[in-house]
Every structure is written in structure tokens, then in C-alpha cells.
PDB file of N, CA, C and O and ligand atoms in Angstrom:
ATOM      1  N   MET A   1     136.485-109.633 -25.378  1.00 91.00           N
ATOM      2  CA  MET A   1     135.520-107.934 -25.512  1.00 91.00           C
ATOM      3  C   MET A   1     134.606-107.737 -24.672  1.00 91.00           C
ATOM      4  O   MET A   1     133.778-109.120 -24.169  1.00 91.00           O
ATOM      5  N   GLN A   2     134.882-107.146 -24.322  1.00 96.00           N
ATOM      6  CA  GLN A   2     133.983-106.112 -23.469  1.00 96.00           C
ATOM      7  C   GLN A   2     133.185-105.091 -23.763  1.00 96.00           C
ATOM      8  O   GLN A   2     133.591-104.457 -24.462  1.00 96.00           O
ATOM      9  N   ASN A   3     132.028-105.638 -22.965  1.00 97.00           N
ATOM     10  CA  ASN A   3     130.474-104.235 -23.480  1.00 97.00           C
ATOM     11  C   ASN A   3     130.358-103.680 -22.051  1.00 97.00           C
ATOM     12  O   ASN A   3     129.854-104.648 -21.341  1.00 97.00           O
ATOM     13  N   ILE A   4     130.513-101.916 -22.676  1.00 98.00           N
ATOM     14  CA  ILE A   4     129.214-101.491 -21.443  1.00 98.00           C
ATOM     15  C   ILE A   4     128.979-100.297 -22.268  1.00 98.00           C
ATOM     16  O   ILE A   4     128.684-100.404 -22.893  1.00 98.00           O
ATOM     17  N   THR A   5     127.973 -99.545 -21.588  1.00 98.00           N
ATOM     18  CA  THR A   5     127.486 -98.233 -21.729  1.00 98.00           C
ATOM     19  C   THR A   5     127.699 -97.474 -20.826  1.00 98.00           C
ATOM     20  O   THR A   5     127.116 -97.625 -19.414  1.00 98.00           O
ATOM     21  N   LEU A   6     127.834 -96.279 -21.105  1.00 98.00           N
ATOM     22  CA  LEU A   6     127.998 -95.200 -20.507  1.00 98.00           C
ATOM     23  C   LEU A   6     127.307 -94.076 -20.825  1.00 98.00           C
ATOM     24  O   LEU A   6     126.566 -93.977 -21.751  1.00 98.00           O
ATOM     25  N   ASN A   7     126.813 -93.718 -19.270  1.00 98.00           N
ATOM     26  CA  ASN A   7     125.707 -92.172 -19.578  1.00 98.00           C
ATOM     27  C   ASN A   7     126.400 -90.949 -19.887  1.00 98.00           C
ATOM     28  O   ASN A   7     127.325 -90.564 -18.942  1.00 98.00           O
ATOM     29  N   VAL A   8     126.214 -89.815 -20.713  1.00 98.00           N
ATOM     30  CA  VAL A   8     127.136 -88.997 -21.360  1.00 98.00           C
ATOM     31  C   VAL A   8     126.058 -87.975 -21.544  1.00 98.00           C
ATOM     32  O   VAL A   8     124.855 -88.416 -22.204  1.00 98.00           O
ATOM     33  N   GLU A   9     126.440 -86.481 -20.289  1.00 98.00           N
ATOM     34  CA  GLU A   9     125.825 -85.201 -20.791  1.00 98.00           C
ATOM     35  C   GLU A   9     126.414 -84.696 -21.461  1.00 98.00           C
ATOM     36  O   GLU A   9     127.735 -84.449 -21.707  1.00 98.00           O
ATOM     37  N   GLY A  10     125.728 -83.765 -22.256  1.00 98.00           N
ATOM     38  CA  GLY A  10     125.943 -82.939 -23.318  1.00 98.00           C
ATOM     39  C   GLY A  10     126.152 -82.820 -24.539  1.00 98.00           C
ATOM     40  O   GLY A  10     126.620 -81.777 -25.665  1.00 98.00           O
ATOM     41  N   MET A  11     125.833 -84.326 -24.620  1.00 98.00           N
ATOM     42  CA  MET A  11     125.631 -84.452 -26.525  1.00 98.00           C
ATOM     43  C   MET A  11     124.484 -84.011 -27.645  1.00 98.00           C
ATOM     44  O   MET A  11     123.157 -84.279 -26.598  1.00 98.00           O
ATOM     45  N   SER A  12     124.869 -82.912 -28.107  1.00 97.00           N
ATOM     46  CA  SER A  12     123.296 -82.461 -28.820  1.00 97.00           C
ATOM     47  C   SER A  12     123.238 -82.899 -30.076  1.00 97.00           C
ATOM     48  O   SER A  12     122.236 -82.277 -30.694  1.00 97.00           O
ATOM     49  N   CYS A  13     124.330 -82.975 -30.336  1.00 97.00           N
ATOM     50  CA  CYS A  13     123.671 -83.200 -32.216  1.00 97.00           C
ATOM     51  C   CYS A  13     124.882 -83.600 -32.540  1.00 97.00           C
ATOM     52  O   CYS A  13     126.065 -84.416 -31.958  1.00 97.00           O
ATOM     53  N   ASN A  14     124.973 -83.763 -34.397  1.00 97.00           N
ATOM     54  CA  ASN A  14     125.523 -84.938 -34.569  1.00 97.00           C
ATOM     55  C   ASN A  14     127.289 -84.829 -34.678  1.00 97.00           C
ATOM     56  O   ASN A  14     128.066 -85.565 -34.516  1.00 97.00           O
ATOM     57  N   HIS A  15     127.043 -83.806 -34.287  1.00 97.00           N
ATOM     58  CA  HIS A  15     128.877 -83.475 -34.285  1.00 97.00           C
ATOM     59  C   HIS A  15     129.546 -83.665 -33.230  1.00 97.00           C
ATOM     60  O   HIS A  15     130.627 -84.134 -32.836  1.00 97.00           O
ATOM     61  N   CYS A  16     128.604 -83.687 -31.805  1.00 98.00           N
ATOM     62  CA  CYS A  16     129.278 -84.590 -30.682  1.00 98.00           C
ATOM     63  C   CYS A  16     128.906 -86.289 -30.846  1.00 98.00           C
ATOM     64  O   CYS A  16     130.283 -86.894 -30.313  1.00 98.00           O
ATOM     65  N   VAL A  17     128.349 -86.506 -31.425  1.00 98.00           N
ATOM     66  CA  VAL A  17     127.917 -87.803 -31.733  1.00 98.00           C
ATOM     67  C   VAL A  17     129.523 -88.519 -32.539  1.00 98.00           C
ATOM     68  O   VAL A  17     130.273 -89.284 -31.706  1.00 98.00           O
ATOM     69  N   LYS A  18     129.972 -87.317 -33.527  1.00 98.00           N
ATOM     70  CA  LYS A  18     131.252 -88.037 -34.355  1.00 98.00           C
ATOM     71  C   LYS A  18     132.364 -87.764 -33.038  1.00 98.00           C
ATOM     72  O   LYS A  18     133.227 -88.370 -33.443  1.00 98.00           O
ATOM     73  N   SER A  19     132.550 -86.713 -32.668  1.00 98.00           N
ATOM     74  CA  SER A  19     133.146 -86.261 -31.649  1.00 98.00           C
ATOM     75  C   SER A  19     133.603 -87.667 -30.477  1.00 98.00           C
ATOM     76  O   SER A  19     134.917 -88.338 -30.285  1.00 98.00           O
ATOM     77  N   VAL A  20     132.895 -87.896 -29.912  1.00 98.00           N
ATOM     78  CA  VAL A  20     132.654 -89.064 -29.147  1.00 98.00           C
ATOM     79  C   VAL A  20     132.885 -90.051 -29.641  1.00 98.00           C
ATOM     80  O   VAL A  20     134.027 -91.025 -29.144  1.00 98.00           O
ATOM     81  N   GLU A  21     132.194 -90.384 -30.474  1.00 98.00           N
ATOM     82  CA  GLU A  21     132.591 -92.021 -31.594  1.00 98.00           C
ATOM     83  C   GLU A  21     134.292 -91.952 -31.779  1.00 98.00           C
ATOM     84  O   GLU A  21     134.784 -92.557 -31.875  1.00 98.00           O
ATOM     85  N   GLY A  22     134.763 -90.976 -32.498  1.00 98.00           N
ATOM     86  CA  GLY A  22     136.104 -90.286 -32.528  1.00 98.00           C
ATOM     87  C   GLY A  22     137.223 -90.619 -31.525  1.00 98.00           C
ATOM     88  O   GLY A  22     137.707 -91.538 -31.945  1.00 98.00           O
ATOM     89  N   ALA A  23     136.310 -90.250 -30.595  1.00 98.00           N
ATOM     90  CA  ALA A  23     137.449 -90.214 -29.402  1.00 98.00           C
ATOM     91  C   ALA A  23     137.998 -91.574 -29.123  1.00 98.00           C
ATOM     92  O   ALA A  23     138.535 -91.882 -28.690  1.00 98.00           O
ATOM     93  N   ILE A  24     136.458 -92.616 -28.839  1.00 98.00           N
ATOM     94  CA  ILE A  24     136.592 -94.171 -28.832  1.00 98.00           C
ATOM     95  C   ILE A  24     137.339 -95.078 -29.494  1.00 98.00           C
ATOM     96  O   ILE A  24     138.220 -95.926 -29.657  1.00 98.00           O
ATOM     97  N   SER A  25     137.183 -94.408 -31.397  1.00 98.00           N
ATOM     98  CA  SER A  25     137.549 -95.555 -32.288  1.00 98.00           C
ATOM     99  C   SER A  25     139.174 -94.807 -31.855  1.00 98.00           C
ATOM    100  O   SER A  25     140.162 -95.878 -32.082  1.00 98.00           O
ATOM    101  N   GLY A  26     140.045 -93.627 -31.308  1.00 98.00           N
ATOM    102  CA  GLY A  26     140.889 -93.727 -31.333  1.00 98.00           C
ATOM    103  C   GLY A  26     141.813 -94.024 -30.648  1.00 98.00           C
ATOM    104  O   GLY A  26     142.842 -94.206 -30.487  1.00 98.00           O
ATOM    105  N   LEU A  27     140.994 -95.181 -29.352  1.00 98.00           N
ATOM    106  CA  LEU A  27     141.644 -96.017 -28.362  1.00 98.00           C
ATOM    107  C   LEU A  27     141.684 -97.511 -29.157  1.00 98.00           C
ATOM    108  O   LEU A  27     142.111 -98.205 -28.096  1.00 98.00           O
ATOM    109  N   GLY A  28     140.755 -97.377 -30.160  1.00 97.00           N
ATOM    110  CA  GLY A  28     140.930 -98.782 -30.711  1.00 97.00           C
ATOM    111  C   GLY A  28     139.839 -99.526 -30.082  1.00 97.00           C
ATOM    112  O   GLY A  28     139.626-101.010 -30.099  1.00 97.00           O
ATOM    113  N   ALA A  29     138.593 -99.033 -29.400  1.00 98.00           N
ATOM    114  CA  ALA A  29     137.249 -99.538 -29.486  1.00 98.00           C
ATOM    115  C   ALA A  29     136.551 -99.050 -30.643  1.00 98.00           C
ATOM    116  O   ALA A  29     136.606 -98.134 -31.146  1.00 98.00           O
ATOM    117  N   THR A  30     135.441 -99.185 -29.865  1.00 98.00           N
ATOM    118  CA  THR A  30     134.298 -98.978 -30.974  1.00 98.00           C
ATOM    119  C   THR A  30     133.091 -98.500 -29.872  1.00 98.00           C
ATOM    120  O   THR A  30     132.427 -99.319 -29.241  1.00 98.00           O
ATOM    121  N   GLY A  31     132.454 -96.899 -30.360  1.00 98.00           N
ATOM    122  CA  GLY A  31     131.674 -96.604 -29.375  1.00 98.00           C
ATOM    123  C   GLY A  31     129.789 -95.928 -30.471  1.00 98.00           C
ATOM    124  O   GLY A  31     130.399 -95.990 -32.004  1.00 98.00           O
ATOM    125  N   LYS A  32     129.476 -96.513 -30.385  1.00 98.00           N
ATOM    126  CA  LYS A  32     127.701 -96.023 -30.785  1.00 98.00           C
ATOM    127  C   LYS A  32     127.172 -94.792 -29.949  1.00 98.00           C
ATOM    128  O   LYS A  32     126.579 -95.829 -28.946  1.00 98.00           O
ATOM    129  N   VAL A  33     126.590 -94.109 -30.022  1.00 98.00           N
ATOM    130  CA  VAL A  33     126.270 -92.945 -29.693  1.00 98.00           C
ATOM    131  C   VAL A  33     124.611 -93.266 -29.697  1.00 98.00           C
ATOM    132  O   VAL A  33     124.041 -93.299 -30.815  1.00 98.00           O
ATOM    133  N   ASP A  34     123.914 -93.402 -28.399  1.00 98.00           N
ATOM    134  CA  ASP A  34     121.908 -92.842 -28.710  1.00 98.00           C
ATOM    135  C   ASP A  34     122.209 -91.380 -28.452  1.00 98.00           C
ATOM    136  O   ASP A  34     122.042 -91.671 -26.890  1.00 98.00           O
ATOM    137  N   LEU A  35     121.904 -90.761 -29.323  1.00 97.00           N
ATOM    138  CA  LEU A  35     121.597 -89.627 -28.450  1.00 97.00           C
ATOM    139  C   LEU A  35     120.481 -89.031 -27.434  1.00 97.00           C
ATOM    140  O   LEU A  35     120.599 -88.080 -26.887  1.00 97.00           O
ATOM    141  N   ALA A  36     119.645 -89.542 -28.451  1.00 97.00           N
ATOM    142  CA  ALA A  36     118.343 -89.197 -27.539  1.00 97.00           C
ATOM    143  C   ALA A  36     118.167 -89.923 -25.953  1.00 97.00           C
ATOM    144  O   ALA A  36     118.132 -89.262 -25.002  1.00 97.00           O
ATOM    145  N   ALA A  37     118.897 -91.068 -26.032  1.00 98.00           N
ATOM    146  CA  ALA A  37     118.857 -91.662 -24.780  1.00 98.00           C
ATOM    147  C   ALA A  37     119.908 -90.978 -23.675  1.00 98.00           C
ATOM    148  O   ALA A  37     120.461 -91.715 -22.206  1.00 98.00           O
ATOM    149  N   LYS A  38     121.255 -90.738 -24.332  1.00 98.00           N
ATOM    150  CA  LYS A  38     122.505 -89.800 -23.961  1.00 98.00           C
ATOM    151  C   LYS A  38     122.951 -90.992 -23.336  1.00 98.00           C
ATOM    152  O   LYS A  38     123.835 -90.837 -22.328  1.00 98.00           O
ATOM    153  N   LYS A  39     122.927 -91.595 -24.067  1.00 98.00           N
ATOM    154  CA  LYS A  39     123.768 -93.231 -23.795  1.00 98.00           C
ATOM    155  C   LYS A  39     125.366 -93.330 -24.578  1.00 98.00           C
ATOM    156  O   LYS A  39     124.699 -93.089 -25.946  1.00 98.00           O
ATOM    157  N   VAL A  40     126.055 -94.297 -24.222  1.00 98.00           N
ATOM    158  CA  VAL A  40     127.331 -94.680 -25.719  1.00 98.00           C
ATOM    159  C   VAL A  40     127.198 -96.282 -25.495  1.00 98.00           C
ATOM    160  O   VAL A  40     127.514 -96.161 -24.133  1.00 98.00           O
ATOM    161  N   ASP A  41     126.961 -96.990 -26.017  1.00 98.00           N
ATOM    162  CA  ASP A  41     127.177 -98.145 -25.889  1.00 98.00           C
ATOM    163  C   ASP A  41     128.811 -98.287 -26.852  1.00 98.00           C
ATOM    164  O   ASP A  41     129.415 -97.916 -27.997  1.00 98.00           O
ATOM    165  N   ILE A  42     129.716 -99.159 -25.451  1.00 98.00           N
ATOM    166  CA  ILE A  42     131.210 -98.880 -26.573  1.00 98.00           C
ATOM    167  C   ILE A  42     131.543-100.363 -26.420  1.00 98.00           C
ATOM    168  O   ILE A  42     131.765-101.397 -25.142  1.00 98.00           O
ATOM    169  N   ALA A  43     132.448-101.343 -26.965  1.00 98.00           N
ATOM    170  CA  ALA A  43     133.147-102.401 -27.131  1.00 98.00           C
ATOM    171  C   ALA A  43     134.131-102.312 -27.150  1.00 98.00           C
ATOM    172  O   ALA A  43     134.449-101.635 -28.287  1.00 98.00           O
ATOM    173  N   PHE A  44     135.141-102.871 -26.326  1.00 98.00           N
ATOM    174  CA  PHE A  44     136.597-102.557 -26.174  1.00 98.00           C
ATOM    175  C   PHE A  44     137.126-103.980 -25.340  1.00 98.00           C
ATOM    176  O   PHE A  44     136.663-104.971 -25.547  1.00 98.00           O
ATOM    177  N   ASP A  45     138.571-104.077 -25.717  1.00 97.00           N
ATOM    178  CA  ASP A  45     139.576-104.810 -25.987  1.00 97.00           C
ATOM    179  C   ASP A  45     140.100-105.100 -24.488  1.00 97.00           C
ATOM    180  O   ASP A  45     141.338-103.799 -24.350  1.00 97.00           O
ATOM    181  N   GLU A  46     139.756-105.254 -23.117  1.00 95.00           N
ATOM    182  CA  GLU A  46     140.052-104.756 -22.131  1.00 95.00           C
ATOM    183  C   GLU A  46     141.653-104.832 -21.750  1.00 95.00           C
ATOM    184  O   GLU A  46     141.792-104.633 -20.799  1.00 95.00           O
ATOM    185  N   ALA A  47     142.051-105.617 -22.613  1.00 96.00           N
ATOM    186  CA  ALA A  47     143.264-105.863 -22.420  1.00 96.00           C
ATOM    187  C   ALA A  47     143.850-104.886 -23.286  1.00 96.00           C
ATOM    188  O   ALA A  47     145.698-104.533 -22.788  1.00 96.00           O
ATOM    189  N   LYS A  48     143.598-104.000 -24.007  1.00 96.00           N
ATOM    190  CA  LYS A  48     144.546-102.789 -24.908  1.00 96.00           C
ATOM    191  C   LYS A  48     143.986-101.256 -24.209  1.00 96.00           C
ATOM    192  O   LYS A  48     144.586-100.803 -24.480  1.00 96.00           O
ATOM    193  N   VAL A  49     142.502-101.648 -23.679  1.00 97.00           N
ATOM    194  CA  VAL A  49     142.037-100.153 -22.786  1.00 97.00           C
ATOM    195  C   VAL A  49     141.410-100.589 -21.904  1.00 97.00           C
ATOM    196  O   VAL A  49     141.171-101.646 -22.021  1.00 97.00           O
ATOM    197  N   THR A  50     141.374 -99.307 -20.966  1.00 97.00           N
ATOM    198  CA  THR A  50     140.787 -99.100 -19.683  1.00 97.00           C
ATOM    199  C   THR A  50     139.515 -98.345 -19.750  1.00 97.00           C
ATOM    200  O   THR A  50     139.191 -97.362 -20.508  1.00 97.00           O
ATOM    201  N   VAL A  51     138.896 -98.997 -19.035  1.00 97.00           N
ATOM    202  CA  VAL A  51     137.324 -98.204 -18.688  1.00 97.00           C
ATOM    203  C   VAL A  51     137.821 -96.645 -18.618  1.00 97.00           C
ATOM    204  O   VAL A  51     136.895 -95.499 -18.886  1.00 97.00           O
ATOM    205  N   ASP A  52     138.610 -96.514 -17.756  1.00 97.00           N
ATOM    206  CA  ASP A  52     139.433 -94.889 -17.470  1.00 97.00           C
ATOM    207  C   ASP A  52     139.043 -94.207 -18.522  1.00 97.00           C
ATOM    208  O   ASP A  52     139.100 -93.081 -18.700  1.00 97.00           O
ATOM    209  N   GLN A  53     140.424 -95.116 -19.363  1.00 98.00           N
ATOM    210  CA  GLN A  53     140.716 -94.422 -20.525  1.00 98.00           C
ATOM    211  C   GLN A  53     139.365 -93.505 -21.159  1.00 98.00           C
ATOM    212  O   GLN A  53     139.656 -92.833 -21.992  1.00 98.00           O
ATOM    213  N   ILE A  54     138.879 -94.979 -21.495  1.00 98.00           N
ATOM    214  CA  ILE A  54     137.802 -93.835 -22.597  1.00 98.00           C
ATOM    215  C   ILE A  54     137.142 -93.344 -22.048  1.00 98.00           C
ATOM    216  O   ILE A  54     136.384 -92.165 -22.716  1.00 98.00           O
ATOM    217  N   LYS A  55     136.665 -93.555 -20.519  1.00 98.00           N
ATOM    218  CA  LYS A  55     136.017 -92.302 -19.835  1.00 98.00           C
ATOM    219  C   LYS A  55     136.979 -91.187 -20.188  1.00 98.00           C
ATOM    220  O   LYS A  55     135.787 -89.715 -20.345  1.00 98.00           O
ATOM    221  N   GLU A  56     137.412 -91.100 -20.115  1.00 98.00           N
ATOM    222  CA  GLU A  56     138.917 -89.515 -20.006  1.00 98.00           C
ATOM    223  C   GLU A  56     138.825 -89.106 -21.253  1.00 98.00           C
ATOM    224  O   GLU A  56     138.988 -87.651 -21.862  1.00 98.00           O
ATOM    225  N   ALA A  57     138.583 -90.114 -22.438  1.00 98.00           N
ATOM    226  CA  ALA A  57     139.061 -89.626 -24.038  1.00 98.00           C
ATOM    227  C   ALA A  57     137.748 -88.678 -23.744  1.00 98.00           C
ATOM    228  O   ALA A  57     137.422 -87.607 -24.735  1.00 98.00           O
ATOM    229  N   ILE A  58     136.629 -89.487 -23.458  1.00 98.00           N
ATOM    230  CA  ILE A  58     134.808 -88.485 -24.037  1.00 98.00           C
ATOM    231  C   ILE A  58     135.203 -87.518 -23.252  1.00 98.00           C
ATOM    232  O   ILE A  58     135.002 -86.013 -23.540  1.00 98.00           O
ATOM    233  N   GLU A  59     135.684 -87.195 -21.902  1.00 98.00           N
ATOM    234  CA  GLU A  59     135.897 -85.948 -20.888  1.00 98.00           C
ATOM    235  C   GLU A  59     136.794 -85.052 -21.799  1.00 98.00           C
ATOM    236  O   GLU A  59     136.271 -84.133 -22.010  1.00 98.00           O
ATOM    237  N   ASP A  60     137.409 -85.656 -22.792  1.00 98.00           N
ATOM    238  CA  ASP A  60     138.659 -85.042 -23.036  1.00 98.00           C
ATOM    239  C   ASP A  60     138.280 -84.040 -24.537  1.00 98.00           C
ATOM    240  O   ASP A  60     138.566 -82.798 -25.093  1.00 98.00           O
ATOM    241  N   GLN A  61     136.699 -84.607 -24.974  1.00 97.00           N
ATOM    242  CA  GLN A  61     136.055 -84.264 -25.821  1.00 97.00           C
ATOM    243  C   GLN A  61     135.443 -82.648 -24.942  1.00 97.00           C
ATOM    244  O   GLN A  61     134.191 -81.886 -26.342  1.00 97.00           O
ATOM    245  N   GLY A  62     134.880 -82.777 -24.150  1.00 97.00           N
ATOM    246  CA  GLY A  62     134.543 -81.783 -23.192  1.00 97.00           C
ATOM    247  C   GLY A  62     132.717 -82.179 -22.636  1.00 97.00           C
ATOM    248  O   GLY A  62     131.909 -81.535 -22.267  1.00 97.00           O
ATOM    249  N   TYR A  63     132.573 -83.512 -22.614  1.00 98.00           N
ATOM    250  CA  TYR A  63     130.855 -84.168 -22.311  1.00 98.00           C
ATOM    251  C   TYR A  63     131.909 -84.534 -20.843  1.00 98.00           C
ATOM    252  O   TYR A  63     132.426 -85.226 -20.501  1.00 98.00           O
ATOM    253  N   ASP A  64     130.281 -85.000 -19.812  1.00 98.00           N
ATOM    254  CA  ASP A  64     130.577 -85.299 -19.156  1.00 98.00           C
ATOM    255  C   ASP A  64     130.014 -87.218 -18.654  1.00 98.00           C
ATOM    256  O   ASP A  64     129.148 -87.293 -19.210  1.00 98.00           O
ATOM    257  N   VAL A  65     130.944 -87.536 -18.408  1.00 98.00           N
ATOM    258  CA  VAL A  65     130.513 -89.275 -18.010  1.00 98.00           C
ATOM    259  C   VAL A  65     130.017 -89.624 -16.790  1.00 98.00           C
ATOM    260  O   VAL A  65     130.607 -88.502 -15.802  1.00 98.00           O
ATOM    261  N   VAL A  66     128.432 -89.771 -16.734  1.00 95.00           N
ATOM    262  CA  VAL A  66     128.077 -89.519 -15.241  1.00 95.00           C
ATOM    263  C   VAL A  66     127.849 -90.773 -14.330  1.00 95.00           C
ATOM    264  O   VAL A  66     128.117 -91.831 -15.743  1.00 95.00           O
TER     265      VAL A  66
HETATM  266 CU1  LIG B 101     126.929 -81.267 -31.073  1.00 65.79          CU
END
């Protein structure tokens, strides 16, 4: 397992947290949003999903990975 932390702009409420965490779990990874810090801690299996795919999934929900 790999762990990364992404800075994500645009998350403002619990709905955003659910959208982002849901998009990440849809890829078979685990995401934990820290709303105040605008960060997402992600644990993923690099054999199954790439960082780029995770970033895309978050951006597809309408948030910006910075
Ligand atoms: Cu929201």
C-alpha cells in the first residue's frame, strides 16, 4: 500500500467530503478528507490504481487537486 496526501481546493461541506471519499473508494482506494486543512489522505495499491487516476476521479467530482 502507498500513502499520499493531496491538497484539494473547493471542498466546503460534508457533501463534498462524501463526493471525494466516494470517488476514491470507487477506485478501490481509501480516502480521508480533512476539510479544514483542504487535504485528502489516500491509501492505495499502486498495482491497481495510479495517482493520476485518483486525481482525475477527484477532479471529475468538480474539485481541484493543487
Ligand atoms: Cu460541499
